[in-house]
C-alpha cells in the first residue's frame, strides 16, 4: 500500500520526515509519497515558488528509497484539492489496491470542511498521526465518522481499498516550517531541524531572509 502525504513543504523538515517514516513502519506501507501543493485551499499561499519547494523535498528524501516526492499537484496547476490528487492516483494504480492518505491530527480536525471529504474516503483510507492524549475527532460529526470507520491496526486496512480511519502514534517533534522561516529571518541556525541538503538550498538561494 502506498501512503500520500501532502503539504506546503516551505520548507520540508524533520517533523514531516520522521513522522511519515513512523507511519510507514506502523502501517507497513511500501512507500510514502510527499506531494507538495501548488495552490493552497485552506491556508495562505506559500511565498516560495513551487519549483524550489519541490527541489527541497527531493533533496530531503534523496537516498531514502521508501520516501519519494510526487509532483502531480504542481504539474496539474490550479488549486490543489486532495480529492483530485487521489482520483489521479487511483487512475494510475487501479481501483482495487488500498491507498492511504496520511494527515496530521490538526489537519484531520478540519477534514469535514475539505472538498468532498466522503468521496476522499471512497478513494483512500485515512491514517491520522495522533498525539498522546489527543482524542481523535472527539464528539460531533467527525467523532461519529471516526467511530464508524476506525480500525485498530494496519492489517485491517489491507482488506479493503478505502474508507477506514487508522490512528497512528508518531514521534513528537515540535518543528514547523513557520518556526524555521522565522529562525532564518532572525539569522539563527536551523541545523538539525531540516536535512543538511535542505539547509544548503535555503542558504544558497537566500530563502526566508528578512
Ligand atoms: P507551516 O508552519 O508553514 O504551517 P508546517 O510545518 O505545518 O508548515 P506543512 O507543509 O503545512 O508544514 O504540513 C504538512 C503536513 O505535515 C500537515 O498535515 C501537518 O499536520 C504535518 N506536520 C507538520 N509539522 C509536523 C510535525 N512537527 N509533526 C507531525 N506532523 C507535522
Coordinates of N, CA and C and ligand atoms in Angstrom, one line a residue:
X1 N 0.8 -1.2 0.0 CA 0.0 0.0 0.0 C 0.9 1.2 0.0
X2 N 0.5 2.2 -0.8 CA 1.2 3.5 -0.9 C 0.5 4.5 0.1
X3 N 1.3 5.3 0.7 CA 0.8 6.4 1.6 C 1.1 7.8 0.9
X4 N 0.1 8.7 1.0 CA 0.2 10.0 0.4 C 0.3 11.0 1.5
X5 N 1.2 11.9 1.4 CA 1.4 13.0 2.5 C 1.5 14.3 1.8
X6 N 0.5 15.1 1.8 CA 0.5 16.4 1.2 C 0.9 17.5 2.1
X7 N 1.5 18.6 1.6 CA 1.9 19.7 2.4 C 2.4 20.9 1.6
X8 N 2.7 22.0 2.2 CA 3.3 23.1 1.6 C 4.8 22.9 1.4
X9 N 5.4 22.3 2.5 CA 6.8 22.0 2.5 C 7.6 23.2 2.2
X10 N 7.4 24.2 3.0 CA 8.1 25.5 2.8 C 8.8 26.0 4.0
X11 N 9.9 25.2 4.4 CA 10.5 24.1 3.8 C 10.0 22.8 4.4
X12 N 10.4 21.6 3.8 CA 10.2 20.3 4.4 C 11.2 20.3 5.6
X13 N 10.8 19.6 6.7 CA 11.6 19.5 7.9 C 11.5 18.1 8.5
X14 N 12.3 17.9 9.6 CA 12.3 16.5 10.2 C 10.9 16.2 10.8
X15 N 10.1 17.2 11.2 CA 8.8 16.9 11.7 C 7.9 16.2 10.7
X16 N 8.1 16.5 9.4 CA 7.4 15.8 8.3 C 8.0 14.4 8.1
X17 N 9.4 14.4 8.0 CA 10.0 13.2 7.5 C 10.0 12.0 8.5
X18 N 10.4 12.4 9.8 CA 10.4 11.3 10.8 C 9.1 10.7 11.0
X19 N 8.0 11.6 11.1 CA 6.7 11.1 11.4 C 6.1 10.2 10.3
X20 N 6.4 10.6 9.0 CA 5.9 9.7 8.0 C 6.6 8.4 7.9
X21 N 7.9 8.4 8.3 CA 8.6 7.1 8.4 C 8.0 6.2 9.5
X22 N 7.6 6.9 10.6 CA 6.9 6.2 11.7 C 5.6 5.5 11.2
X23 N 4.9 6.3 10.4 CA 3.6 5.8 9.8 C 3.9 4.6 8.9
X24 N 4.9 4.8 8.1 CA 5.2 3.8 7.1 C 5.5 2.4 7.8
X25 N 6.3 2.5 8.9 CA 6.6 1.3 9.7 C 5.4 0.7 10.4
X26 N 4.6 1.6 11.0 CA 3.5 1.2 11.8 C 2.4 0.5 10.9
X27 N 2.2 1.1 9.7 CA 1.1 0.6 8.8 C 1.7 -0.3 7.7
X28 N 2.9 -0.6 7.7 CA 3.5 -1.5 6.7 C 3.4 -1.0 5.3
X29 N 3.5 0.3 5.1 CA 3.4 0.9 3.8 C 4.6 0.6 2.9
X30 N 4.4 0.3 1.6 CA 5.5 0.1 0.7 C 6.3 1.4 0.6
X31 N 5.6 2.5 0.5 CA 6.2 3.8 0.1 C 5.3 4.9 0.6
X32 N 6.0 6.0 1.0 CA 5.2 7.3 1.2 C 5.6 8.3 0.2
X33 N 4.6 8.9 -0.4 CA 4.8 10.0 -1.4 C 4.5 11.3 -0.8
X34 N 5.5 12.2 -0.8 CA 5.3 13.6 -0.4 C 4.8 14.3 -1.6
X35 N 3.7 15.0 -1.4 CA 3.0 15.7 -2.5 C 3.0 17.2 -2.2
X36 N 3.9 18.0 -2.7 CA 3.9 19.4 -2.5 C 2.7 20.0 -3.2
X37 N 2.0 20.9 -2.5 CA 0.8 21.5 -3.1 C 1.2 22.7 -3.9
X38 N 0.4 23.1 -4.9 CA 0.6 24.3 -5.7 C -0.3 25.4 -5.2
X39 N -1.6 25.2 -5.3 CA -2.5 26.3 -4.9 C -3.1 25.8 -3.6
X40 N -2.8 26.5 -2.4 CA -3.3 26.1 -1.1 C -4.8 26.4 -1.1
X41 N -5.6 25.5 -0.5 CA -7.0 25.7 -0.4 C -7.4 26.2 1.0
X42 N -6.7 25.8 2.1 CA -7.2 26.1 3.4 C -6.2 27.0 4.1
X43 N -5.3 27.6 3.4 CA -4.3 28.5 4.1 C -3.7 29.5 3.1
X44 N -2.9 30.4 3.6 CA -2.3 31.4 2.7 C -1.4 30.7 1.7
X45 N -1.2 31.3 0.6 CA -0.3 30.7 -0.4 C 1.1 30.8 0.0
X46 N 1.9 29.7 -0.2 CA 3.3 29.7 0.2 C 4.1 30.8 -0.6
X47 N 5.0 31.5 0.1 CA 5.8 32.6 -0.6 C 6.8 32.0 -1.5
X48 N 7.3 30.8 -1.2 CA 8.4 30.2 -2.0 C 7.9 29.5 -3.3
X49 N 8.5 29.8 -4.4 CA 8.0 29.2 -5.7 C 7.9 27.7 -5.6
X50 N 7.0 27.1 -6.3 CA 6.8 25.7 -6.2 C 8.0 24.9 -6.6
X51 N 8.7 25.3 -7.6 CA 9.9 24.5 -8.1 C 11.0 24.5 -7.0
X52 N 11.1 25.5 -6.2 CA 12.1 25.5 -5.1 C 11.6 24.6 -3.9
X53 N 10.3 24.6 -3.6 CA 9.8 23.7 -2.5 C 9.9 22.3 -3.0
X54 N 9.7 22.1 -4.3 CA 9.9 20.7 -4.8 C 11.3 20.3 -4.7
X55 N 12.2 21.1 -5.1 CA 13.7 20.8 -5.1 C 14.1 20.5 -3.6
X56 N 13.6 21.2 -2.7 CA 14.0 20.9 -1.3 C 13.4 19.6 -0.8
X57 N 12.2 19.3 -1.2 CA 11.6 18.0 -0.8 C 12.4 16.8 -1.5
X58 N 12.8 17.0 -2.7 CA 13.6 16.0 -3.4 C 14.9 15.8 -2.8
X59 N 15.5 16.9 -2.4 CA 16.9 16.8 -1.8 C 16.7 16.1 -0.4
X60 N 15.6 16.3 0.3 CA 15.4 15.8 1.6 C 15.3 14.2 1.6
X61 N 14.7 13.7 0.5 CA 14.4 12.3 0.5 C 15.4 11.5 -0.3
X62 N 16.3 12.2 -1.0 CA 17.3 11.5 -1.8 C 18.1 10.5 -1.0
X63 N 18.1 9.3 -1.4 CA 18.8 8.2 -0.7 C 17.9 7.5 0.3
X64 N 16.7 7.9 0.5 CA 15.7 7.2 1.3 C 14.7 6.6 0.4
X65 N 14.9 5.3 0.1 CA 14.1 4.7 -1.0 C 12.6 4.7 -0.7
X66 N 12.2 4.6 0.6 CA 10.8 4.4 1.0 C 10.1 5.8 1.0
X67 N 10.8 6.9 0.8 CA 10.1 8.2 0.7 C 10.4 8.8 -0.7
X68 N 9.3 9.1 -1.4 CA 9.5 9.7 -2.7 C 8.7 11.0 -2.9
X69 N 9.1 11.9 -3.8 CA 8.3 13.1 -4.0 C 7.5 12.9 -5.3
X70 N 6.2 13.3 -5.2 CA 5.3 13.2 -6.3 C 4.8 14.6 -6.6
X71 N 5.1 15.0 -7.9 CA 4.9 16.4 -8.2 C 3.6 16.6 -9.0
X72 N 2.6 15.7 -8.9 CA 1.4 15.8 -9.7 C 0.6 17.1 -9.4
X73 N 0.6 17.6 -8.2 CA -0.2 18.8 -7.9 C 0.4 20.0 -8.6
X74 N 1.7 20.0 -8.7 CA 2.4 21.1 -9.4 C 2.2 21.1 -10.9
X75 N 2.2 19.9 -11.5 CA 2.0 19.8 -12.9 C 0.5 20.0 -13.3
X76 N -0.4 19.7 -12.4 CA -1.8 19.8 -12.7 C -2.2 21.3 -12.8
X77 N -1.6 22.1 -11.9 CA -1.9 23.6 -11.9 C -3.2 23.8 -11.1
X78 N -3.5 25.1 -10.9 CA -4.7 25.5 -10.1 C -4.6 25.1 -8.7
X79 N -5.8 25.1 -8.1 CA -5.9 24.8 -6.7 C -5.7 23.3 -6.4
X80 N -5.0 23.0 -5.3 CA -4.6 21.6 -5.1 C -5.6 20.9 -4.2
X81 N -6.6 20.4 -4.8 CA -7.6 19.6 -4.0 C -7.1 18.2 -3.8
X82 N -7.1 17.7 -2.6 CA -6.7 16.3 -2.3 C -7.6 15.3 -3.1
X83 N -8.8 15.6 -3.2 CA -9.7 14.7 -3.9 C -9.2 14.5 -5.3
X84 N -8.8 15.6 -6.0 CA -8.3 15.4 -7.4 C -7.1 14.6 -7.5
X85 N -6.2 14.8 -6.5 CA -4.9 14.1 -6.4 C -5.2 12.6 -6.2
X86 N -6.2 12.2 -5.4 CA -6.5 10.8 -5.2 C -7.2 10.2 -6.4
X87 N -8.0 11.0 -7.1 CA -8.6 10.5 -8.3 C -7.5 10.1 -9.3
X88 N -6.5 11.0 -9.4 CA -5.4 10.8 -10.4 C -4.5 9.6 -9.9
X89 N -4.3 9.4 -8.6 CA -3.6 8.2 -8.2 C -4.3 6.9 -8.4
X90 N -5.6 7.0 -8.2 CA -6.5 5.8 -8.5 C -6.4 5.5 -10.0
X91 N -6.4 6.5 -10.8 CA -6.2 6.2 -12.3 C -4.9 5.4 -12.5
X92 N -3.9 5.8 -11.8 CA -2.6 5.2 -12.0 C -2.6 3.7 -11.5
X93 N -3.1 3.5 -10.3 CA -2.9 2.2 -9.7 C -4.2 1.3 -9.7
X94 N -5.3 1.8 -10.3 CA -6.5 0.9 -10.4 C -7.3 1.1 -9.1
X95 N -8.5 0.5 -9.2 CA -9.5 0.7 -8.1 C -9.4 -0.2 -6.9
X96 N -8.6 -1.3 -7.1 CA -8.7 -2.4 -6.0 C -7.7 -2.2 -4.9
X97 N -6.5 -1.7 -5.3 CA -5.4 -1.7 -4.3 C -5.6 -0.6 -3.2
X98 N -5.4 -1.0 -1.9 CA -5.6 0.1 -0.9 C -4.6 1.2 -1.1
X99 N -5.1 2.4 -0.7 CA -4.3 3.6 -0.8 C -4.5 4.3 0.6
X100 N -3.5 5.0 1.1 CA -3.7 5.7 2.4 C -3.3 7.1 2.3
X101 N -4.2 8.0 2.8 CA -3.9 9.4 2.9 C -3.5 9.7 4.3
X102 N -2.3 10.3 4.5 CA -1.7 10.5 5.8 C -1.9 12.0 6.2
X103 N -2.5 12.2 7.4 CA -2.8 13.5 7.8 C -2.3 13.7 9.3
X104 N -1.8 14.9 9.6 CA -1.6 15.3 11.0 C -2.9 15.4 11.7
X105 N -2.9 15.2 13.0 CA -4.2 15.3 13.8 C -4.8 16.7 13.6
X106 N -4.0 17.7 13.5 CA -4.5 19.1 13.3 C -5.2 19.2 12.0
X107 N -4.6 18.7 10.9 CA -5.3 18.7 9.6 C -6.6 17.9 9.6
X108 N -6.5 16.7 10.3 CA -7.7 15.9 10.3 C -8.9 16.6 11.0
X109 N -8.6 17.4 12.0 CA -9.6 18.2 12.7 C -10.5 19.0 11.8
X110 N -10.0 19.4 10.6 CA -10.8 20.2 9.7 C -11.3 19.4 8.5
X111 N -11.1 18.1 8.6 CA -11.3 17.2 7.4 C -12.7 17.4 6.8
X112 N -13.7 17.5 7.6 CA -15.1 17.6 7.1 C -15.4 18.9 6.3
X113 N -14.5 19.9 6.5 CA -14.7 21.1 5.7 C -13.9 21.1 4.4
X114 N -13.2 20.0 4.1 CA -12.5 19.8 2.8 C -13.4 19.6 1.7
X115 N -12.9 19.8 0.5 CA -13.6 19.5 -0.8 C -13.9 18.0 -0.8
X116 N -15.2 17.6 -0.8 CA -15.6 16.2 -1.0 C -15.0 15.2 0.0
X117 N -15.1 15.4 1.3 CA -14.4 14.5 2.3 C -14.9 13.1 2.2
X118 N -16.2 12.9 2.0 CA -16.7 11.5 2.0 C -16.2 10.8 0.7
X119 N -16.1 11.6 -0.4 CA -15.6 11.0 -1.6 C -14.1 10.6 -1.5
X120 N -13.4 11.4 -0.7 CA -12.0 11.1 -0.4 C -11.9 9.8 0.3
X121 N -12.8 9.5 1.3 CA -12.8 8.2 1.9 C -13.3 7.1 1.0
X122 N -13.9 7.4 -0.1 CA -14.2 6.4 -1.1 C -13.1 6.1 -2.0
X123 N -12.0 6.9 -1.9 CA -10.8 6.7 -2.7 C -9.6 6.1 -1.9
X124 N -9.6 6.4 -0.6 CA -8.4 6.1 0.2 C -8.8 5.8 1.7
X125 N -8.0 5.1 2.4 CA -8.1 5.1 3.8 C -7.4 6.4 4.3
X126 N -7.7 6.8 5.6 CA -7.1 7.9 6.2 C -6.3 7.5 7.4
X127 N -5.0 7.8 7.4 CA -4.2 7.5 8.6 C -3.9 8.8 9.3
X128 N -4.3 8.9 10.5 CA -4.1 10.1 11.3 C -2.9 10.0 12.3
X129 N -2.0 10.9 12.2 CA -0.8 10.9 13.1 C -1.3 11.5 14.4
X130 N -1.4 10.7 15.4 CA -2.0 11.0 16.6 C -1.0 11.6 17.6
X131 N -1.4 12.4 18.6 CA -0.6 12.8 19.7 C -1.1 12.1 20.9
X132 N -0.2 11.6 21.8 CA -0.6 11.0 23.0 C -1.6 11.9 23.8
X133 N -2.6 11.4 24.2 CA -3.6 12.2 25.0 C -4.6 13.0 24.1
X134 N -4.4 12.9 22.8 CA -5.3 13.6 21.9 C -6.4 12.7 21.5
X135 N -7.6 13.1 21.7 CA -8.8 12.3 21.3 C -9.1 12.5 19.9
X136 N -9.1 11.5 19.1 CA -9.3 11.6 17.7 C -10.8 12.0 17.3
X137 N -11.0 13.1 16.7 CA -12.4 13.5 16.3 C -13.4 13.4 17.4
X138 N -13.0 14.0 18.6 CA -13.9 13.9 19.8 C -15.3 14.6 19.5
X139 N -16.4 13.9 19.6 CA -17.7 14.5 19.5 C -18.1 14.9 18.1
X140 N -19.3 15.3 17.9 CA -19.8 15.9 16.7 C -19.7 14.9 15.5
X141 N -19.8 15.5 14.3 CA -19.9 14.7 13.1 C -18.6 14.0 12.8
X142 N -17.5 14.6 13.1 CA -16.2 14.0 12.9 C -16.0 12.8 13.8
X143 N -16.5 13.0 15.1 CA -16.4 11.9 16.1 C -17.2 10.7 15.6
X144 N -18.4 11.0 15.0 CA -19.2 9.9 14.5 C -18.6 9.1 13.4
X145 N -18.0 9.9 12.5 CA -17.3 9.4 11.3 C -16.1 8.4 11.8
X146 N -15.4 8.9 12.8 CA -14.3 8.1 13.3 C -14.8 6.9 14.0
X147 N -15.9 7.0 14.8 CA -16.5 5.8 15.5 C -16.9 4.8 14.5
X148 N -17.5 5.2 13.3 CA -17.9 4.3 12.3 C -16.8 3.6 11.6
X149 N -15.7 4.3 11.4 CA -14.7 3.9 10.4 C -13.4 3.5 11.0
X150 N -13.2 3.7 12.3 CA -11.9 3.5 12.9 C -11.6 2.0 12.9
X151 N -10.3 1.7 12.6 CA -9.8 0.3 12.7 C -8.7 0.3 13.7
X152 N -8.4 -0.9 14.3 CA -7.4 -0.9 15.4 C -6.0 -1.1 14.9
X153 N -5.8 -1.7 13.7 CA -4.5 -1.9 13.3 C -4.4 -1.9 11.7
X154 N -3.1 -1.9 11.3 CA -2.9 -1.7 9.9 C -3.4 -2.9 9.1
X155 N -3.4 -4.1 9.7 CA -3.9 -5.3 8.9 C -5.3 -5.1 8.4
X156 N -6.1 -4.3 9.2 CA -7.5 -4.1 8.8 C -7.6 -3.2 7.5
X157 N -6.5 -2.4 7.3 CA -6.6 -1.6 6.1 C -6.4 -2.4 4.8
X158 N -5.6 -3.4 4.9 CA -5.3 -4.2 3.8 C -6.5 -4.9 3.2
X159 N -7.5 -5.1 3.9 CA -8.7 -5.9 3.5 C -9.6 -5.1 2.6
X160 N -9.4 -3.8 2.4 CA -10.3 -3.0 1.5 C -9.5 -1.9 0.9
X161 N -10.0 -1.3 -0.2 CA -9.3 -0.3 -0.9 C -9.3 1.0 -0.3
X162 N -10.3 1.3 0.5 CA -10.5 2.7 1.1 C -11.5 2.7 2.2
X163 N -11.7 3.8 2.8 CA -12.8 4.0 3.7 C -12.6 3.9 5.2
X164 N -11.4 3.4 5.7 CA -11.2 3.2 7.1 C -10.3 4.4 7.6
X165 N -10.4 4.6 8.9 CA -9.5 5.6 9.6 C -8.7 4.8 10.6
X166 N -7.4 5.0 10.5 CA -6.4 4.4 11.4 C -5.6 5.5 12.1
X167 N -5.7 5.5 13.5 CA -4.8 6.5 14.2 C -3.4 5.8 14.4
X168 N -2.4 6.5 14.2 CA -1.0 6.0 14.5 C -0.2 7.0 15.3
X169 N 0.4 6.5 16.4 CA 1.2 7.4 17.2 C 2.6 7.6 16.6
X170 N 3.0 8.8 16.6 CA 4.3 9.1 15.9 C 5.2 9.8 16.9
X171 N 6.5 9.9 16.5 CA 7.5 10.6 17.3 C 7.1 12.1 17.4
X172 N 7.1 12.7 18.6 CA 6.6 14.0 18.8 C 7.8 15.0 18.5
X173 N 7.7 15.8 17.5 CA 8.7 16.7 17.1 C 8.1 18.1 16.9
X174 N 8.4 19.0 17.8 CA 7.8 20.3 17.7 C 8.5 21.2 16.7
X175 N 8.5 20.8 15.5 CA 9.1 21.6 14.4 C 8.1 22.0 13.5
X176 N 8.1 23.3 13.0 CA 7.2 23.7 12.0 C 8.0 24.6 11.0
X177 N 7.4 24.6 9.8 CA 8.1 25.4 8.7 C 8.0 26.9 9.1
X178 N 6.9 27.3 9.8 CA 6.8 28.7 10.2 C 8.0 29.1 11.1
X179 N 8.3 28.2 12.1 CA 9.4 28.4 13.0 C 10.8 28.5 12.3
X180 N 10.9 27.6 11.3 CA 12.2 27.5 10.5 C 12.4 28.8 9.8
X181 N 11.3 29.3 9.1 CA 11.4 30.6 8.3 C 11.7 31.7 9.3
X182 N 11.1 31.7 10.5 CA 11.4 32.8 11.4 C 12.9 32.8 11.9
X183 N 13.4 31.6 12.1 CA 14.8 31.5 12.6 C 15.7 32.0 11.5
X184 N 15.5 31.6 10.2 CA 16.3 32.1 9.2 C 16.3 33.6 9.1
X185 N 15.0 34.2 9.2 CA 14.9 35.6 9.1 C 15.6 36.3 10.2
X186 N 15.7 35.7 11.4 CA 16.4 36.3 12.5 C 17.9 36.0 12.5
X187 N 18.4 35.3 11.5 CA 19.8 35.0 11.4 C 20.2 33.9 12.3
X188 N 19.2 33.0 12.7 CA 19.6 31.9 13.6 C 19.8 30.6 12.9
X189 N 20.4 29.7 13.5 CA 20.7 28.4 12.9 C 19.4 27.5 12.8
X190 N 19.4 26.7 11.7 CA 18.3 25.7 11.6 C 18.9 24.3 11.5
X191 N 20.1 24.2 11.8 CA 20.8 22.9 11.8 C 20.0 21.9 12.7
X192 N 19.9 20.6 12.2 CA 19.2 19.5 13.0 C 17.7 19.7 13.0
X193 N 17.2 20.7 12.3 CA 15.7 20.8 12.2 C 15.3 20.4 10.8
X194 N 16.2 20.6 9.8 CA 16.0 20.1 8.4 C 17.2 19.3 8.0
X195 N 17.0 18.5 7.0 CA 18.2 17.7 6.4 C 19.2 18.7 5.9
X196 N 20.5 18.3 5.9 CA 21.6 19.2 5.5 C 21.4 19.7 4.1
X197 N 21.0 18.9 3.1 CA 20.8 19.4 1.7 C 19.7 20.5 1.6
X198 N 18.7 20.4 2.5 CA 17.7 21.4 2.5 C 18.3 22.7 3.1
X199 N 19.0 22.6 4.1 CA 19.7 23.8 4.7 C 20.6 24.5 3.7
X200 N 21.3 23.6 2.9 CA 22.2 24.2 1.9 C 21.4 25.0 0.8
X201 N 20.3 24.4 0.4 CA 19.4 25.1 -0.7 C 18.9 26.5 -0.1
X202 N 18.5 26.5 1.2 CA 18.0 27.7 1.8 C 19.1 28.7 1.8
X203 N 20.3 28.3 2.2 CA 21.4 29.2 2.3 C 21.8 29.7 0.9
X204 N 21.9 28.8 -0.1 CA 22.4 29.2 -1.4 C 21.4 30.2 -2.1
X205 N 20.1 29.9 -1.9 CA 19.2 30.8 -2.6 C 18.7 32.0 -1.8
X206 N 19.3 32.0 -0.5 CA 18.9 33.2 0.3 C 17.4 33.2 0.7
X207 N 16.8 32.0 0.9 CA 15.4 32.0 1.2 C 15.1 32.4 2.6
X208 N 14.0 33.0 2.8 CA 13.4 33.3 4.1 C 14.2 34.5 4.8
X209 N 15.1 35.1 4.2 CA 15.8 36.2 4.8 C 14.8 37.4 5.0
X210 N 15.0 38.1 6.1 CA 14.1 39.2 6.4 C 14.2 40.3 5.3
Ligands
LIG1 P1 3.7 25.9 8.3 O1 4.4 26.2 9.6 O2 4.1 26.8 7.2 O3 2.2 25.9 8.5 P2 4.0 23.0 8.6 O4 5.3 22.9 9.3 O5 2.8 22.8 9.4 O6 4.0 24.4 7.9 P3 3.0 21.8 6.2 O7 3.8 21.5 5.0 O8 2.0 22.8 6.1 O9 4.1 22.1 7.4 O10 2.4 20.5 6.8 C1 2.0 19.4 6.0 C2 1.5 18.3 6.9 O11 2.5 18.0 7.9 C3 0.3 18.6 7.8 O12 -0.6 17.5 7.7 C4 0.8 18.8 9.2 O13 -0.2 18.4 10.2 C5 2.0 17.9 9.2 N1 3.1 18.3 10.1 C6 3.8 19.5 10.0 N2 4.7 19.5 11.0 C7 4.6 18.4 11.7 C8 5.3 17.9 12.9 N3 6.3 18.5 13.5 N4 4.9 16.7 13.4 C9 3.8 16.0 12.7 N5 3.2 16.4 11.7 C10 3.5 17.6 11.2

